[in-house]
CSV table of C-alpha atoms in Angstrom, one decimal:
chain,number,residue,atom,x,y,z
A,17,MET,CA,50.5,-23.5,96.3
A,18,THR,CA,52.2,-26.7,97.6
A,19,THR,CA,50.6,-29.9,96.5
A,20,MET,CA,51.7,-33.2,97.8
A,21,THR,CA,50.3,-36.5,99.0
A,22,GLN,CA,51.7,-39.2,101.2
A,23,THR,CA,51.3,-42.8,99.8
A,24,SER,CA,53.0,-44.3,102.8
A,25,ALA,CA,55.3,-43.3,105.6
A,26,ARG,CA,58.1,-44.0,103.2
A,27,PHE,CA,57.3,-42.3,99.9
A,28,ARG,CA,55.8,-38.9,99.4
A,29,GLU,CA,54.3,-37.6,96.1
A,30,PHE,CA,54.5,-34.1,94.8
A,31,LYS,CA,51.7,-33.0,92.4
A,32,MET,CA,51.6,-30.4,89.7
A,33,PRO,CA,50.4,-27.2,91.6
A,34,ASP,CA,48.3,-24.4,90.2
A,35,VAL,CA,51.0,-21.8,90.0
A,36,GLY,CA,48.8,-19.2,88.5
A,37,GLU,CA,45.2,-18.1,88.8
A,38,GLY,CA,42.9,-21.1,88.0
A,39,LEU,CA,45.3,-22.7,85.5
A,40,THR,CA,44.5,-26.3,84.6
A,41,GLU,CA,47.8,-27.5,83.1
A,42,ALA,CA,51.5,-26.9,82.7
A,43,GLU,CA,54.3,-28.2,80.5
A,44,ILE,CA,57.5,-29.6,82.1
A,45,LEU,CA,60.3,-27.6,80.5
A,46,LYS,CA,63.3,-29.1,82.4
A,47,TRP,CA,64.1,-31.4,85.2
A,48,PHE,CA,66.9,-30.3,87.5
A,49,VAL,CA,67.0,-33.7,89.4
A,50,GLN,CA,67.1,-37.4,88.4
A,51,PRO,CA,66.2,-40.6,90.3
A,52,GLY,CA,68.7,-41.2,93.0
A,53,ASP,CA,69.4,-37.5,93.6
A,54,THR,CA,69.1,-36.1,97.1
A,55,VAL,CA,66.8,-33.1,97.5
A,56,THR,CA,66.1,-30.7,100.4
A,57,ASP,CA,63.1,-28.8,101.4
A,58,GLY,CA,62.7,-25.7,99.1
A,59,GLN,CA,65.0,-27.0,96.4
A,60,VAL,CA,63.9,-26.3,92.8
A,61,VAL,CA,63.3,-29.7,91.1
A,62,CYS,CA,61.9,-28.6,87.7
A,63,GLU,CA,60.8,-25.7,85.6
A,64,VAL,CA,57.3,-25.6,84.1
A,65,GLU,CA,55.6,-23.4,81.6
A,66,THR,CA,52.0,-22.4,82.2
A,67,ALA,CA,49.7,-20.5,79.9
A,68,LYS,CA,51.2,-17.3,81.5
A,69,ALA,CA,54.9,-17.8,82.3
A,70,ALA,CA,57.8,-20.2,83.1
A,71,VAL,CA,57.9,-21.0,86.8
A,72,GLU,CA,60.4,-23.0,88.9
A,73,LEU,CA,58.9,-25.5,91.3
A,74,PRO,CA,60.5,-26.2,94.7
A,75,ILE,CA,59.8,-29.4,96.5
A,76,PRO,CA,58.5,-29.1,100.1
A,77,PHE,CA,60.4,-31.9,101.8
A,78,ASP,CA,63.7,-33.7,102.1
A,79,GLY,CA,64.6,-37.1,100.6
A,80,VAL,CA,65.9,-39.0,97.6
A,81,VAL,CA,64.2,-38.8,94.3
A,82,HIS,CA,62.5,-42.1,93.6
A,83,GLU,CA,60.6,-41.5,90.4
A,84,LEU,CA,60.0,-38.8,87.8
A,85,ARG,CA,56.5,-39.4,86.4
A,86,PHE,CA,56.7,-37.3,83.2
A,87,ALA,CA,59.4,-36.5,80.6
A,88,GLU,CA,60.5,-33.0,79.6
A,89,GLY,CA,58.1,-31.5,77.1
A,90,THR,CA,55.0,-33.2,78.6
A,91,THR,CA,51.9,-31.2,79.4
A,92,VAL,CA,50.6,-32.3,82.8
A,93,ASP,CA,47.2,-31.5,84.3
A,94,VAL,CA,47.2,-29.7,87.7
A,95,GLY,CA,46.9,-32.3,90.4
A,96,GLU,CA,48.8,-35.0,88.6
A,97,VAL,CA,51.7,-36.5,90.5
A,98,ILE,CA,55.0,-35.5,88.8
A,99,ILE,CA,57.6,-36.8,91.2
A,100,THR,CA,57.9,-39.2,94.1
A,101,VAL,CA,60.5,-38.9,96.9
A,102,ASP,CA,61.8,-41.5,99.3
A,103,VAL,CA,61.8,-39.6,102.6
A,104,ALA,CA,63.4,-42.5,104.5
A,105,PRO,CA,66.2,-43.7,102.3
A,106,GLY,CA,68.3,-46.7,103.4
A,107,SER,CA,65.4,-48.9,104.6
A,108,GLU,CA,65.7,-52.6,103.7
A,109,ASP,CA,62.5,-52.7,101.6
A,110,ALA,CA,63.6,-49.8,99.4
A,111,PRO,CA,63.0,-50.5,95.7
A,112,ALA,CA,65.6,-49.2,93.3
A,113,PRO,CA,65.0,-45.6,92.0
A,114,ALA,CA,63.0,-45.6,88.8
A,115,ALA,CA,64.6,-44.6,85.5
A,116,ALA,CA,64.0,-41.1,84.2
A,117,PRO,CA,61.1,-41.0,81.8
A,118,ALA,CA,61.7,-41.1,78.0
A,119,GLN,CA,60.1,-38.8,75.5
A,120,GLU,CA,56.7,-40.0,76.7
A,121,PRO,CA,55.9,-42.1,79.8
A,122,VAL,CA,55.5,-45.7,78.5
A,123,GLU,CA,55.2,-49.2,79.8
A,124,ALA,CA,58.0,-51.5,78.9
A,125,ALA,CA,57.6,-54.9,77.3
A,126,PRO,CA,58.4,-57.8,79.7
A,127,ALA,CA,62.1,-58.5,79.6
A,128,GLU,CA,64.3,-61.0,81.4
A,129,GLY,CA,66.5,-59.5,84.1
A,130,PRO,CA,68.6,-60.9,86.9
A,131,LYS,CA,67.0,-63.6,89.0
A,132,GLY,CA,64.7,-62.2,91.6
A,133,ARG,CA,64.6,-58.7,90.1
A,134,THR,CA,61.5,-57.1,88.9
A,135,PRO,CA,62.0,-55.3,85.5
A,136,VAL,CA,62.0,-51.6,85.9
A,137,LEU,CA,59.4,-49.8,83.9
A,138,VAL,CA,60.4,-46.5,82.4
A,139,GLY,CA,58.7,-43.6,84.3
A,140,TYR,CA,57.0,-45.9,86.8
A,141,GLY,CA,59.8,-47.8,88.7
A,142,VAL,CA,58.8,-51.1,90.2
A,143,ALA,CA,55.7,-49.7,91.7
A,144,GLU,CA,52.5,-50.8,90.1
A,145,SER,CA,51.0,-48.0,88.0
A,146,SER,CA,47.6,-46.7,89.2
A,147,THR,CA,46.7,-45.8,85.7
A,148,LYS,CA,44.1,-48.2,84.2
A,149,ARG,CA,44.4,-48.9,80.5
A,150,ARG,CA,41.9,-50.8,78.4
A,151,PRO,CA,43.3,-54.2,77.2
A,152,ARG,CA,44.9,-54.2,73.8
A,153,LYS,CA,44.8,-56.8,71.1
A,154,GLY,CA,47.9,-58.8,70.4
A,155,ALA,CA,50.6,-56.8,68.6
A,156,ALA,CA,52.6,-57.9,65.6
A,157,PRO,CA,55.9,-59.8,66.6
A,158,GLU,CA,57.9,-57.2,64.7
A,159,ALA,CA,56.4,-54.3,66.8
A,160,ALA,CA,57.2,-56.3,69.9
A,161,ALA,CA,60.8,-56.7,68.8
A,162,VAL,CA,61.2,-53.0,68.1
A,163,ALA,CA,59.7,-52.0,71.4
A,164,ALA,CA,61.9,-54.5,73.4
A,165,ALA,CA,65.0,-53.3,71.6
A,166,VAL,CA,64.2,-49.6,72.2
A,167,GLN,CA,63.2,-50.3,75.8
A,168,ALA,CA,66.5,-52.0,76.5
A,169,GLU,CA,68.4,-48.9,75.3
A,170,LEU,CA,66.2,-46.6,77.4
A,171,ASN,CA,66.6,-48.7,80.5
A,172,GLY,CA,70.4,-48.5,80.1
A,173,HIS,CA,70.9,-52.3,79.7
A,174,GLY,CA,73.2,-51.8,76.7
A,175,SER,CA,72.8,-50.6,73.2
A,176,ALA,CA,69.9,-52.0,71.4
A,177,ALA,CA,70.8,-53.7,68.1
A,178,PRO,CA,69.5,-51.9,65.0
A,179,VAL,CA,66.1,-53.2,64.0
A,180,ALA,CA,65.4,-53.1,60.3
A,181,PRO,CA,61.9,-51.8,59.3
A,182,VAL,CA,59.7,-54.7,58.1
A,183,VAL,CA,56.5,-54.9,56.1
A,184,PRO,CA,53.5,-54.6,58.5
A,185,GLN,CA,51.7,-57.9,59.0
A,186,ALA,CA,48.3,-58.8,60.3
A,187,PRO,CA,48.2,-58.9,64.1
A,188,VAL,CA,48.5,-62.3,65.6
A,189,ASP,CA,47.9,-63.6,69.1
A,190,ALA,CA,50.8,-62.6,71.2
A,191,PRO,CA,51.3,-61.3,74.8
A,192,PRO,CA,50.4,-57.6,75.2
A,193,VAL,CA,53.4,-55.3,74.8
A,194,GLY,CA,54.1,-51.8,76.1
A,195,ARG,CA,52.3,-48.7,74.9
A,196,PRO,CA,53.8,-47.7,71.4
A,197,LEU,CA,55.8,-44.5,71.3
A,198,ALA,CA,53.9,-41.8,69.4
A,199,LYS,CA,53.1,-38.2,69.8
A,200,PRO,CA,49.5,-37.1,70.4
A,201,PRO,CA,48.9,-35.8,66.8
A,202,VAL,CA,50.1,-39.2,65.5
A,203,ARG,CA,47.8,-41.0,67.9
A,204,LYS,CA,44.8,-39.0,66.8
A,205,LEU,CA,45.7,-39.7,63.1
A,206,ALA,CA,45.8,-43.4,63.9
A,207,LYS,CA,42.5,-43.3,65.7
A,208,ASP,CA,40.9,-41.4,62.8
A,209,LEU,CA,42.2,-44.0,60.3
A,210,GLY,CA,41.2,-46.9,62.5
A,211,ILE,CA,44.8,-48.1,62.8
A,212,ASP,CA,46.1,-50.0,65.9
A,213,LEU,CA,49.4,-48.4,66.8
A,214,ALA,CA,50.6,-51.7,68.4
A,215,ALA,CA,50.6,-53.1,64.8
A,216,VAL,CA,52.5,-50.2,63.3
A,217,VAL,CA,56.3,-50.6,62.7
A,218,PRO,CA,58.1,-47.4,63.9
A,219,THR,CA,60.8,-45.9,61.8
A,220,GLY,CA,61.3,-42.7,63.8
A,221,LYS,CA,64.2,-41.9,66.1
A,222,ASP,CA,64.2,-44.1,69.3
A,223,GLY,CA,61.4,-46.2,67.9
A,224,ILE,CA,58.8,-43.4,67.8
A,225,ILE,CA,55.9,-43.9,65.3
A,226,THR,CA,55.6,-41.1,62.8
A,227,ARG,CA,52.8,-39.9,60.6
A,228,GLU,CA,54.3,-41.7,57.6
A,229,ASP,CA,54.3,-45.0,59.5
A,230,VAL,CA,50.6,-44.6,60.2
A,231,HIS,CA,49.9,-43.7,56.6
A,232,ALA,CA,52.0,-46.7,55.5
A,233,ALA,CA,50.0,-49.0,57.8
A,234,ALA,CA,46.7,-47.6,56.5
A,235,ALA,CA,47.6,-48.0,52.8
A,236,PRO,CA,46.7,-51.7,52.6
A,237,VAL,CA,43.3,-51.0,54.2
A,238,ALA,CA,42.6,-48.1,51.9
A,239,ALA,CA,43.7,-50.2,48.9
A,240,ALA,CA,41.4,-53.0,49.8
A,241,VAL,CA,38.4,-50.6,50.1
A,242,ALA,CA,39.2,-48.9,46.9
A,243,VAL,CA,39.4,-52.1,44.8
A,244,ALA,CA,37.2,-51.9,41.7
A,245,PRO,CA,34.2,-54.3,41.8
A,246,GLU,CA,35.2,-56.0,38.5
A,247,VAL,CA,39.0,-56.3,38.9
A,248,ALA,CA,40.8,-56.9,42.1
A,249,GLU,CA,44.5,-56.5,41.5
A,250,PRO,CA,46.9,-57.1,44.3
A,251,VAL,CA,48.6,-54.0,45.7
A,252,ALA,CA,52.2,-54.3,47.0
A,253,VAL,CA,52.8,-52.2,50.0
A,254,SER,CA,56.2,-51.7,51.6
A,255,VAL,CA,57.5,-49.5,54.4
A,256,PRO,CA,60.2,-47.1,53.3
A,257,GLU,CA,63.6,-47.5,55.1
A,258,THR,CA,63.5,-43.9,56.2
A,259,PRO,CA,60.5,-41.6,57.0
A,260,ALA,CA,59.2,-39.6,54.0
A,261,THR,CA,60.5,-36.1,54.1
A,262,VAL,CA,58.3,-34.6,51.3
A,263,GLY,CA,55.6,-33.5,53.6
A,264,SER,CA,57.9,-32.4,56.4
A,265,ALA,CA,60.0,-30.3,54.0
A,266,ARG,CA,56.9,-28.3,53.0
A,267,GLU,CA,55.1,-28.1,56.3
A,268,THR,CA,55.9,-28.1,60.0
A,269,ARG,CA,53.2,-28.8,62.6
A,270,ILE,CA,53.8,-27.2,66.0
A,271,PRO,CA,51.6,-28.2,68.9
A,272,VAL,CA,49.6,-25.3,70.3
A,273,LYS,CA,50.3,-25.2,74.0
A,274,GLY,CA,51.7,-23.0,76.8
A,275,VAL,CA,51.9,-19.3,76.1
A,276,ARG,CA,50.9,-19.6,72.5
A,277,LYS,CA,47.7,-21.4,73.5
A,278,ALA,CA,46.9,-18.8,76.0
A,279,ILE,CA,47.5,-16.0,73.5
A,280,ALA,CA,45.2,-17.6,71.0
A,281,GLN,CA,42.4,-18.1,73.5
A,282,ALA,CA,42.8,-14.6,74.9
A,283,MET,CA,42.8,-12.9,71.5
A,284,VAL,CA,39.9,-14.8,70.1
A,285,GLY,CA,37.9,-14.2,73.4
A,286,SER,CA,38.7,-10.5,73.3
A,287,ALA,CA,38.1,-9.9,69.6
A,288,PHE,CA,34.7,-11.6,69.7
A,289,THR,CA,33.6,-10.2,73.1
A,290,ALA,CA,34.6,-6.6,73.3
A,291,PRO,CA,33.5,-4.4,70.3
A,292,HIS,CA,36.8,-2.8,69.2
A,293,VAL,CA,37.2,0.7,67.9
A,294,THR,CA,40.6,2.0,66.7
A,295,GLU,CA,41.5,5.6,66.1
A,296,PHE,CA,44.7,7.0,64.7
A,297,VAL,CA,46.7,10.2,65.0
A,298,THR,CA,50.1,11.2,63.4
A,299,VAL,CA,52.1,13.5,65.6
A,300,ASP,CA,55.4,15.4,65.6
A,301,VAL,CA,57.5,14.1,68.4
A,302,THR,CA,60.7,16.1,67.7
A,303,ARG,CA,60.5,17.8,71.1
A,304,THR,CA,59.9,14.5,72.9
A,305,MET,CA,63.1,13.1,71.3
A,306,LYS,CA,65.0,16.2,72.5
A,307,LEU,CA,63.7,15.7,76.0
A,308,VAL,CA,64.8,12.0,75.9
A,309,ALA,CA,68.3,13.1,74.9
A,310,GLU,CA,68.4,15.6,77.8
A,311,LEU,CA,67.1,13.1,80.4
A,312,LYS,CA,69.8,10.7,79.4
A,313,GLU,CA,72.3,13.3,80.7
A,314,ASP,CA,70.3,14.1,83.9
A,315,LYS,CA,72.0,12.8,87.0
A,316,GLU,CA,68.5,12.1,88.5
A,317,MET,CA,68.0,9.5,85.8
A,318,ALA,CA,71.4,7.8,86.2
A,319,GLY,CA,71.2,4.0,86.3
A,320,VAL,CA,67.9,3.7,84.5
A,321,ARG,CA,67.1,3.4,80.8
A,322,VAL,CA,65.6,6.5,79.2
A,323,ASN,CA,63.8,6.0,75.9
A,324,PRO,CA,60.8,7.3,74.0
A,325,LEU,CA,58.6,4.6,75.5
A,326,LEU,CA,59.2,6.1,79.0
A,327,ILE,CA,57.8,9.5,77.9
A,328,ILE,CA,54.9,7.8,76.0
A,329,ALA,CA,54.0,5.8,79.1
A,330,LYS,CA,54.0,8.9,81.2
A,331,ALA,CA,51.9,10.8,78.6
A,332,LEU,CA,49.3,8.0,78.7
A,333,LEU,CA,49.1,8.1,82.5
A,334,VAL,CA,48.5,11.8,82.4
A,335,ALA,CA,45.8,11.4,79.7
A,336,ILE,CA,44.1,8.8,81.9
A,337,LYS,CA,44.2,11.2,84.9
A,338,ARG,CA,42.5,13.8,82.7
A,339,ASN,CA,40.0,11.3,81.4
A,340,PRO,CA,39.5,8.7,84.3
A,341,GLU,CA,36.4,7.2,82.8
A,342,VAL,CA,38.6,5.3,80.2
A,343,ASN,CA,40.2,3.3,83.0
A,344,ALA,CA,37.4,0.8,83.5
A,345,ALA,CA,36.3,-2.8,83.0
A,346,TRP,CA,33.1,-4.5,81.9
A,347,ASP,CA,31.6,-7.0,84.4
A,348,GLU,CA,29.3,-9.1,82.2
A,349,ALA,CA,28.1,-11.3,85.1
A,350,ASN,CA,26.9,-8.5,87.2
A,351,GLN,CA,26.1,-6.1,84.3
A,352,GLU,CA,28.3,-3.4,85.8
A,353,ILE,CA,31.0,-1.0,84.7
A,354,VAL,CA,33.9,-1.1,87.1
A,355,ARG,CA,35.8,2.1,87.3
A,356,LYS,CA,39.5,1.6,88.4
A,357,HIS,CA,41.0,4.3,90.6
A,358,TYR,CA,44.5,2.9,89.9
A,359,VAL,CA,46.5,2.2,86.8
A,360,ASN,CA,48.3,-1.1,86.3
A,361,LEU,CA,50.1,-0.2,83.0
A,362,GLY,CA,50.7,-3.2,80.8
A,363,ILE,CA,53.6,-3.3,78.4
A,364,ALA,CA,53.4,-5.9,75.6
A,365,ALA,CA,56.7,-7.8,75.4
A,366,ALA,CA,57.8,-10.2,72.7
A,367,THR,CA,59.7,-13.1,74.2
A,368,PRO,CA,61.1,-16.4,72.8
A,369,ARG,CA,58.0,-18.2,74.1
A,370,GLY,CA,55.5,-15.7,72.6
A,371,LEU,CA,53.8,-12.4,73.5
A,372,ILE,CA,53.2,-11.6,77.2
A,373,VAL,CA,51.8,-8.5,78.8
A,374,PRO,CA,53.2,-7.9,82.3
A,375,ASN,CA,52.1,-4.7,84.0
A,376,ILE,CA,53.6,-2.1,86.3
A,377,LYS,CA,51.4,-2.0,89.4
A,378,ASP,CA,50.1,1.4,90.5
A,379,ALA,CA,52.0,3.1,87.7
A,380,HIS,CA,50.0,6.3,88.2
A,381,ASP,CA,51.8,6.9,91.6
A,382,LYS,CA,55.3,6.6,90.2
A,383,THR,CA,57.7,9.4,89.5
A,384,LEU,CA,59.5,9.5,86.2
A,385,PRO,CA,62.7,7.8,87.6
A,386,GLN,CA,60.6,5.2,89.3
A,387,LEU,CA,58.6,4.5,86.2
A,388,ALA,CA,61.9,4.2,84.2
A,389,ALA,CA,63.2,1.7,86.7
A,390,ALA,CA,60.0,-0.4,86.7
A,391,LEU,CA,60.0,-0.5,82.8
A,392,GLY,CA,63.6,-1.6,82.8
A,393,GLU,CA,63.0,-4.4,85.3
A,394,LEU,CA,59.8,-5.5,83.5
A,395,VAL,CA,61.5,-5.8,80.1
A,396,ALA,CA,64.6,-7.6,81.5
A,397,THR,CA,62.5,-10.1,83.4
A,398,ALA,CA,60.3,-10.8,80.4
A,399,ARG,CA,63.3,-11.4,78.1
A,400,ASP,CA,64.7,-13.9,80.6
A,401,GLY,CA,61.4,-15.7,80.7
A,402,LYS,CA,61.0,-15.2,84.4
A,403,THR,CA,57.9,-13.1,84.4
A,404,SER,CA,55.5,-14.5,87.1
A,405,PRO,CA,51.8,-15.0,86.6
A,406,ALA,CA,51.1,-12.3,89.3
A,407,ALA,CA,53.0,-9.8,87.2
A,408,MET,CA,50.6,-10.3,84.3
A,409,ALA,CA,47.4,-10.2,86.3
A,410,GLY,CA,45.3,-7.1,87.0
A,411,GLY,CA,46.3,-4.9,84.1
A,412,THR,CA,44.0,-1.9,83.2
A,413,VAL,CA,45.5,-0.4,80.0
A,414,THR,CA,48.4,-1.5,77.8
A,415,ILE,CA,51.0,-0.1,75.5
A,416,THR,CA,52.4,-2.1,72.6
A,417,ASN,CA,55.4,-0.6,70.8
A,418,VAL,CA,55.3,-2.0,67.3
A,419,GLY,CA,57.6,0.7,66.1
A,420,VAL,CA,60.6,-1.3,67.2
A,421,PHE,CA,60.0,-3.5,64.2
A,422,GLY,CA,59.9,-0.6,61.8
A,423,VAL,CA,56.1,-0.7,61.6
A,424,ASP,CA,54.1,2.6,61.2
A,425,THR,CA,51.2,1.4,63.4
A,426,GLY,CA,48.5,-1.3,63.7
A,427,THR,CA,45.1,-2.1,65.1
A,428,PRO,CA,45.9,-3.7,68.4
A,429,ILE,CA,43.5,-6.2,70.1
A,430,LEU,CA,42.6,-5.4,73.7
A,431,ASN,CA,44.2,-7.5,76.4
A,432,PRO,CA,41.2,-9.3,78.0
A,433,GLY,CA,39.6,-7.4,80.9
A,434,GLU,CA,41.2,-4.1,79.9
A,435,SER,CA,39.5,-1.0,78.3
A,436,ALA,CA,42.2,0.3,76.0
A,437,ILE,CA,45.5,-0.4,74.3
A,438,LEU,CA,47.8,2.2,72.7
A,439,ALA,CA,50.0,1.1,69.7
A,440,VAL,CA,53.1,3.2,69.1
A,441,GLY,CA,54.6,3.2,65.6
A,442,ALA,CA,58.1,3.8,64.4
A,443,ILE,CA,59.5,7.3,64.8
A,444,LYS,CA,60.8,8.5,61.4
A,445,LEU,CA,62.3,11.6,60.0
A,446,GLN,CA,59.6,13.0,57.7
A,447,PRO,CA,58.7,16.3,55.9
A,448,TRP,CA,56.4,18.3,58.2
A,449,VAL,CA,54.9,21.7,58.2
A,450,HIS,CA,56.5,23.5,61.2
A,451,LYS,CA,55.9,27.2,61.9
A,452,GLY,CA,54.7,27.7,58.3
A,453,LYS,CA,57.6,25.9,56.7
A,454,VAL,CA,58.2,22.4,55.5
A,455,LYS,CA,61.0,20.9,57.6
A,456,PRO,CA,62.3,17.5,58.4
A,457,ARG,CA,60.7,16.5,61.8
A,458,GLN,CA,60.6,13.3,63.8
A,459,VAL,CA,57.1,11.9,63.4
A,460,THR,CA,55.2,8.8,64.6
A,461,THR,CA,51.6,7.4,64.4
A,462,LEU,CA,49.6,6.4,67.4
A,463,ALA,CA,46.7,4.0,67.4
A,464,LEU,CA,44.3,3.6,70.3
A,465,SER,CA,41.9,0.6,70.4
A,466,PHE,CA,39.2,0.7,73.0
A,467,ASP,CA,36.2,-1.3,74.2
A,468,HIS,CA,33.1,0.6,72.8
A,469,ARG,CA,30.9,-0.8,75.6
A,470,LEU,CA,32.9,1.3,78.0
A,471,VAL,CA,34.4,4.1,75.9
A,472,ASP,CA,32.4,6.3,73.6
A,473,GLY,CA,34.1,7.8,70.6
A,474,GLU,CA,34.4,11.2,72.2
A,475,LEU,CA,36.1,9.8,75.3
A,476,GLY,CA,38.5,7.7,73.2
A,477,SER,CA,39.3,10.6,71.0
A,478,LYS,CA,40.1,12.8,74.0
A,479,VAL,CA,42.5,10.3,75.4
A,480,LEU,CA,44.3,9.8,72.1
A,481,ALA,CA,44.4,13.6,71.5
A,482,ASP,CA,45.9,14.2,75.0
A,483,VAL,CA,48.7,11.7,74.5
A,484,ALA,CA,49.5,13.2,71.1
A,485,ALA,CA,49.5,16.8,72.5
A,486,ILE,CA,51.9,15.8,75.3
A,487,LEU,CA,54.3,14.1,72.9
A,488,GLU,CA,54.2,17.2,70.7
A,489,GLN,CA,54.7,19.5,73.7
A,490,PRO,CA,56.3,17.5,76.5
A,491,LYS,CA,56.0,20.5,78.9
A,492,ARG,CA,52.4,19.6,79.2
A,493,LEU,CA,53.6,16.7,81.5
A,494,ILE,CA,54.1,19.5,84.0
A,495,THR,CA,51.2,21.8,83.3
A,496,TRP,CA,48.6,19.0,83.0
A,497,ALA,CA,50.0,16.8,85.8
């Protein structure tokens, strides 16, 4: 969806679009352009990560980049302006391109510049910001000095002189300065402790206020409150020259956002909405492994990857064909069971950004070579982080291969909106009774979780038993299909 506004005939704004299905926010992973760069219609200007995938955003008009509103790593609501473009460059009234945003869009402290020149605000250019902020109390002179020094460096006016940390002092009447640099968790901590960030001396890199800085500023307040009623001894408080590392060495706090946030919400919603039942079966897959080895040499399978997951996927599709009632969804709003006459087979994939579940559309209609090609493409796209939101929508059942990690099996949680998920354990050489004798055989354990609102125990057992029977005797792929 293309989202843009036109503030004048000269400048056009491009807003964060909803690149998925009803998504409300996205994180800017990387900017491919900077202020002053020329862009053309359809050119990719940035990469964003939604709750479902990483997506590249093309801009829908030509011009010169005037302003980037947000820095990399910032989570932006859908509908927020992220970039402005000068579509008529060269006009006499053209303001200079705004500087690229720093770690967080901030307002700069007033600074003297060349005569007749309006100081450039990082992330906002010379244009007046439409964002309304409540007035702040005067900040300590030391905080103003730090902010001014850091801002000079960020604006490219020369290296800022090192600013030594100083002891926090009570705020005095002074002109308002720019918004202090601090991450959202630190801002929340300051709010909880009743600390004005404008009065906190930053010791972090590039003038960023850390949790230790907030605690240091709160110490005098806490000490004053905790003074005994009979004896009031003065408490000396000083700011360490470097941020404390004791806490950071023992704990690391990672913001929950993007794919991880979506995973958490989906798993909690699924676990506490659909009544899960999990059944297990251990099966001899020696014949399946022999079939895999033979298919690798088959010229019809040339150019595609053949592995046990391919045969397991085909076995599940045959089991669903024999037990079609399992392929359904629960419609809570209408109080209906929706039977699906197609199978969009989900494959859980571990990626650097977290777990995603893209699915193979209409997997039930594919031949074995077609299914192998689709599996290979799905896995490669997921590993590259290029899976689209559409590829993860509309799944009906899922396979999760925990065996690749050496795990025997597990109790998988349903992907929201789906009726069943099959977990495949590691295939190991184990002693097994075969034709009346104990022999070493290749064995694995399967686990099928299903929504008990949709699937009774009998139906779930039949599906799992059919999958196991096919893997034990792969010729059933022919006789049953």
